[in-house]
């Protein structure tokens, strides 16, 4: 009998160990229970105090992971190893994820506060009727310059970047669509062109820009410009806002020829194990006070028109960050190019970087 009791205790002990192991595995894979929300977002793309506020109000625990590119995010979600409930892709990637059946259709009856979103930022071509996504932030690609090195008002177009006086004084963002887009916009071509001749003209013109290019970098641009290590940079509007807050001599310009209008939207991946929690988070972020707090912390433009009344007027009245309808009409949203032309853009960009060296 004692042997049988010992055997039973041993079996129970082994079962407990296995259950603990399963729980830990589920936790590591983002599957640790209904009160967990697994969020996959860009780095430093939400005010941490908002996550704390949401957890306190809702009782959910947010597991927060970050990615550094749309492509990295897409690959991980496609592989399906982690059950993310919320992620925040950009417009062209949302379009691709819809095609690949990686995101859930939204149940409009569960969304509270969609009326707070500016109608201009709804029903975009990448997601008509917002069937799959809800706007989170939006912005532009433009030029930031230092008025101690460049006379104020002399940079208004992409073509101004080719000025020989900027030799070795220009920072380019490390992105194929962005850099090739500078060439395309300067020539009056679409940012989504699949015309090989137009792409070749863009690359040929960008080669002539290389004497002015000091570096092609990503996040480092912010510190370089704040520390006045370069006169001019091509960067996103939110990054420019952060730089300008740290250095009063910096200015941001949306080029007259046009530029990229980008959107980052909240979606619920097909991997979600807690869609109810995902809807709760979306509704939380649609509340004007939360959207305003997030915009003030991050520096990007909020699509939440009700939140604008809670932000400083000097910010919301600045057309470089909240452009007029006329200026918006000159901007273009990236589309999913498909794998063939995405590869062509990436190859051309790599060729340009190698040409520089």
mmCIF file of C-alpha atoms in Angstrom, residues 78-267:
data_model
loop_
_atom_site.group_PDB
_atom_site.id
_atom_site.type_symbol
_atom_site.label_atom_id
_atom_site.label_comp_id
_atom_site.label_asym_id
_atom_site.label_seq_id
_atom_site.Cartn_x
_atom_site.Cartn_y
_atom_site.Cartn_z
ATOM 1 C CA UNK A 78 2.922 34.380 -40.952
ATOM 2 C CA UNK A 79 4.955 31.712 -39.161
ATOM 3 C CA UNK A 80 2.300 31.640 -36.445
ATOM 4 C CA UNK A 81 4.547 30.770 -33.523
ATOM 5 C CA UNK A 82 3.130 33.466 -31.254
ATOM 6 C CA UNK A 83 -0.543 34.297 -30.722
ATOM 7 C CA UNK A 84 -0.523 38.074 -31.097
ATOM 8 C CA UNK A 85 -3.831 39.808 -30.393
ATOM 9 C CA UNK A 86 -2.908 43.273 -31.673
ATOM 10 C CA UNK A 87 -0.296 44.495 -34.104
ATOM 11 C CA UNK A 88 0.206 47.826 -35.871
ATOM 12 C CA UNK A 89 1.390 47.490 -39.485
ATOM 13 C CA UNK A 90 1.727 50.209 -42.100
ATOM 14 C CA UNK A 91 -0.700 50.670 -44.971
ATOM 15 C CA UNK A 92 0.978 48.605 -47.702
ATOM 16 C CA UNK A 93 1.626 45.785 -45.255
ATOM 17 C CA UNK A 94 -2.002 45.785 -44.129
ATOM 18 C CA UNK A 95 -2.933 45.339 -47.788
ATOM 19 C CA UNK A 96 -0.522 42.413 -48.062
ATOM 20 C CA UNK A 97 -1.726 40.814 -44.817
ATOM 21 C CA UNK A 98 -5.322 41.001 -46.047
ATOM 22 C CA UNK A 99 -4.311 39.242 -49.274
ATOM 23 C CA UNK A 100 -2.507 36.544 -47.281
ATOM 24 C CA UNK A 101 -5.496 36.087 -44.921
ATOM 25 C CA UNK A 102 -3.448 36.976 -41.841
ATOM 26 C CA UNK A 103 -5.856 39.444 -40.205
ATOM 27 C CA UNK A 104 -9.392 39.159 -38.886
ATOM 28 C CA UNK A 105 -12.318 41.136 -40.206
ATOM 29 C CA UNK A 106 -13.439 43.582 -37.548
ATOM 30 C CA UNK A 107 -16.824 43.338 -35.879
ATOM 31 C CA UNK A 108 -18.046 46.957 -36.016
ATOM 32 C CA UNK A 109 -20.564 46.276 -33.236
ATOM 33 C CA UNK A 110 -17.654 45.778 -30.838
ATOM 34 C CA UNK A 111 -15.834 48.995 -31.746
ATOM 35 C CA UNK A 112 -16.617 52.105 -29.711
ATOM 36 C CA UNK A 113 -15.319 55.497 -30.801
ATOM 37 C CA UNK A 114 -14.753 55.088 -34.542
ATOM 38 C CA UNK A 115 -16.650 58.382 -34.955
ATOM 39 C CA UNK A 116 -13.698 60.161 -33.318
ATOM 40 C CA UNK A 117 -11.486 59.366 -36.341
ATOM 41 C CA UNK A 118 -11.145 62.089 -38.978
ATOM 42 C CA UNK A 119 -13.073 60.848 -42.064
ATOM 43 C CA UNK A 120 -10.089 61.811 -44.245
ATOM 44 C CA UNK A 121 -8.157 58.918 -42.739
ATOM 45 C CA UNK A 122 -10.865 56.289 -43.099
ATOM 46 C CA UNK A 123 -11.721 54.180 -46.163
ATOM 47 C CA UNK A 124 -8.223 54.334 -47.595
ATOM 48 C CA UNK A 125 -7.390 52.243 -50.662
ATOM 49 C CA UNK A 126 -5.417 49.688 -48.659
ATOM 50 C CA UNK A 127 -8.486 48.885 -46.503
ATOM 51 C CA UNK A 128 -11.770 50.239 -47.911
ATOM 52 C CA UNK A 129 -14.490 50.621 -45.279
ATOM 53 C CA UNK A 130 -11.866 49.861 -42.602
ATOM 54 C CA UNK A 131 -12.962 46.257 -42.674
ATOM 55 C CA UNK A 132 -9.705 45.088 -41.100
ATOM 56 C CA UNK A 133 -7.964 48.052 -39.475
ATOM 57 C CA UNK A 134 -8.391 51.141 -37.294
ATOM 58 C CA UNK A 135 -6.075 54.191 -37.682
ATOM 59 C CA UNK A 136 -3.445 54.588 -34.959
ATOM 60 C CA UNK A 137 -0.988 57.236 -36.251
ATOM 61 C CA UNK A 138 -0.300 58.911 -39.559
ATOM 62 C CA UNK A 139 2.386 61.179 -40.945
ATOM 63 C CA UNK A 140 4.599 62.108 -43.850
ATOM 64 C CA UNK A 141 8.113 61.708 -45.178
ATOM 65 C CA UNK A 142 9.993 64.967 -45.575
ATOM 66 C CA UNK A 143 13.148 66.970 -45.059
ATOM 67 C CA UNK A 144 14.539 68.271 -41.787
ATOM 68 C CA UNK A 145 17.280 70.909 -41.926
ATOM 69 C CA UNK A 146 19.361 73.050 -39.566
ATOM 70 C CA UNK A 147 19.060 76.819 -40.114
ATOM 71 C CA UNK A 148 22.619 77.328 -38.808
ATOM 72 C CA UNK A 149 23.916 75.405 -41.824
ATOM 73 C CA UNK A 150 21.185 76.034 -44.401
ATOM 74 C CA UNK A 151 19.420 79.363 -44.875
ATOM 75 C CA UNK A 152 15.837 79.118 -43.669
ATOM 76 C CA UNK A 153 13.338 78.806 -46.496
ATOM 77 C CA UNK A 154 15.842 77.665 -49.137
ATOM 78 C CA UNK A 155 14.787 74.003 -48.957
ATOM 79 C CA UNK A 156 11.264 73.538 -50.263
ATOM 80 C CA UNK A 157 11.561 70.665 -52.774
ATOM 81 C CA UNK A 158 13.217 67.263 -53.118
ATOM 82 C CA UNK A 159 15.335 68.699 -55.915
ATOM 83 C CA UNK A 160 16.991 71.075 -53.437
ATOM 84 C CA UNK A 161 18.819 68.061 -51.987
ATOM 85 C CA UNK A 162 20.989 67.920 -55.119
ATOM 86 C CA UNK A 163 22.509 71.341 -54.307
ATOM 87 C CA UNK A 164 26.343 70.927 -54.448
ATOM 88 C CA UNK A 165 26.604 73.071 -51.304
ATOM 89 C CA UNK A 166 25.216 70.102 -49.361
ATOM 90 C CA UNK A 167 28.176 67.883 -50.205
ATOM 91 C CA UNK A 168 28.648 65.229 -47.498
ATOM 92 C CA UNK A 169 25.930 66.886 -45.420
ATOM 93 C CA UNK A 170 22.802 64.835 -46.123
ATOM 94 C CA UNK A 171 21.405 61.904 -44.131
ATOM 95 C CA UNK A 172 19.092 59.455 -45.886
ATOM 96 C CA UNK A 173 16.732 57.122 -44.095
ATOM 97 C CA UNK A 174 17.579 53.455 -44.596
ATOM 98 C CA UNK A 175 14.522 52.356 -46.558
ATOM 99 C CA UNK A 176 14.117 51.243 -50.171
ATOM 100 C CA UNK A 177 10.628 52.696 -50.713
ATOM 101 C CA UNK A 178 11.617 55.970 -49.054
ATOM 102 C CA UNK A 179 14.915 56.618 -50.857
ATOM 103 C CA UNK A 180 13.785 55.454 -54.291
ATOM 104 C CA UNK A 181 10.637 57.479 -53.652
ATOM 105 C CA UNK A 182 12.737 60.635 -53.276
ATOM 106 C CA UNK A 183 14.021 60.078 -56.798
ATOM 107 C CA UNK A 184 10.570 59.229 -58.159
ATOM 108 C CA UNK A 185 8.890 62.239 -56.551
ATOM 109 C CA UNK A 186 11.640 64.572 -57.786
ATOM 110 C CA UNK A 187 10.880 63.376 -61.331
ATOM 111 C CA UNK A 188 7.117 63.603 -60.948
ATOM 112 C CA UNK A 189 6.550 59.837 -60.944
ATOM 113 C CA UNK A 190 4.309 57.743 -58.694
ATOM 114 C CA UNK A 191 5.751 56.264 -55.505
ATOM 115 C CA UNK A 192 4.082 53.002 -56.520
ATOM 116 C CA UNK A 193 5.363 52.847 -60.089
ATOM 117 C CA UNK A 194 6.008 49.508 -61.742
ATOM 118 C CA UNK A 195 7.452 51.182 -64.822
ATOM 119 C CA UNK A 196 11.026 49.935 -65.155
ATOM 120 C CA UNK A 197 12.106 52.973 -67.159
ATOM 121 C CA UNK A 198 10.874 55.336 -64.434
ATOM 122 C CA UNK A 199 12.672 53.272 -61.791
ATOM 123 C CA UNK A 200 15.883 53.361 -63.798
ATOM 124 C CA UNK A 201 15.623 57.153 -64.197
ATOM 125 C CA UNK A 202 15.133 57.468 -60.445
ATOM 126 C CA UNK A 203 18.245 55.398 -59.694
ATOM 127 C CA UNK A 204 20.330 57.317 -62.227
ATOM 128 C CA UNK A 205 19.297 60.599 -60.608
ATOM 129 C CA UNK A 206 19.905 59.266 -57.085
ATOM 130 C CA UNK A 207 23.431 58.269 -58.108
ATOM 131 C CA UNK A 208 24.084 61.951 -58.758
ATOM 132 C CA UNK A 209 22.924 62.666 -55.207
ATOM 133 C CA UNK A 210 25.522 60.389 -53.585
ATOM 134 C CA UNK A 211 28.268 63.067 -53.228
ATOM 135 C CA UNK A 212 25.913 64.881 -50.850
ATOM 136 C CA UNK A 213 25.061 61.761 -48.828
ATOM 137 C CA UNK A 214 26.938 61.534 -45.557
ATOM 138 C CA UNK A 215 25.220 58.356 -44.383
ATOM 139 C CA UNK A 216 22.234 56.093 -44.950
ATOM 140 C CA UNK A 217 20.991 55.229 -41.479
ATOM 141 C CA UNK A 218 17.794 54.603 -39.495
ATOM 142 C CA UNK A 219 17.188 55.675 -35.898
ATOM 143 C CA UNK A 220 20.633 57.310 -35.684
ATOM 144 C CA UNK A 221 19.400 60.209 -37.832
ATOM 145 C CA UNK A 222 17.632 61.680 -34.830
ATOM 146 C CA UNK A 223 20.770 62.013 -32.713
ATOM 147 C CA UNK A 224 22.932 63.140 -35.645
ATOM 148 C CA UNK A 225 20.581 66.014 -36.390
ATOM 149 C CA UNK A 226 20.067 66.991 -32.759
ATOM 150 C CA UNK A 227 23.854 67.095 -32.300
ATOM 151 C CA UNK A 228 24.247 69.119 -35.530
ATOM 152 C CA UNK A 229 26.455 66.537 -37.211
ATOM 153 C CA UNK A 230 24.620 67.021 -40.495
ATOM 154 C CA UNK A 231 22.816 69.904 -42.157
ATOM 155 C CA UNK A 232 19.916 68.027 -43.754
ATOM 156 C CA UNK A 233 18.129 64.687 -43.425
ATOM 157 C CA UNK A 234 15.266 62.802 -45.023
ATOM 158 C CA UNK A 235 13.084 61.493 -42.219
ATOM 159 C CA UNK A 236 9.550 60.878 -41.010
ATOM 160 C CA UNK A 237 7.446 63.668 -39.529
ATOM 161 C CA UNK A 238 7.285 62.212 -36.021
ATOM 162 C CA UNK A 239 11.054 61.761 -35.887
ATOM 163 C CA UNK A 240 11.416 65.354 -37.069
ATOM 164 C CA UNK A 241 9.107 66.530 -34.273
ATOM 165 C CA UNK A 242 11.318 64.791 -31.701
ATOM 166 C CA UNK A 243 14.425 66.402 -33.187
ATOM 167 C CA UNK A 244 12.869 69.852 -33.230
ATOM 168 C CA UNK A 245 11.907 69.523 -29.576
ATOM 169 C CA UNK A 246 15.599 69.012 -28.773
ATOM 170 C CA UNK A 247 17.107 71.585 -31.153
ATOM 171 C CA UNK A 248 15.385 74.892 -31.968
ATOM 172 C CA UNK A 249 17.437 75.330 -35.151
ATOM 173 C CA UNK A 250 15.776 72.376 -36.876
ATOM 174 C CA UNK A 251 12.845 72.728 -39.296
ATOM 175 C CA UNK A 252 10.670 70.207 -41.123
ATOM 176 C CA UNK A 253 9.454 70.556 -44.719
ATOM 177 C CA UNK A 254 7.039 68.509 -46.798
ATOM 178 C CA UNK A 255 8.460 68.929 -50.337
ATOM 179 C CA UNK A 256 6.316 70.748 -52.864
ATOM 180 C CA UNK A 257 6.492 67.936 -55.449
ATOM 181 C CA UNK A 258 4.688 65.640 -53.051
ATOM 182 C CA UNK A 259 5.705 62.860 -50.702
ATOM 183 C CA UNK A 260 4.565 59.761 -48.867
ATOM 184 C CA UNK A 261 1.473 59.880 -46.679
ATOM 185 C CA UNK A 262 1.712 56.886 -44.383
ATOM 186 C CA UNK A 263 -0.652 55.214 -41.952
ATOM 187 C CA UNK A 264 -0.069 52.777 -39.116
ATOM 188 C CA UNK A 265 -3.302 51.009 -38.169
ATOM 189 C CA UNK A 266 -4.343 48.570 -35.462
ATOM 190 C CA UNK A 267 -5.291 45.090 -36.670
#
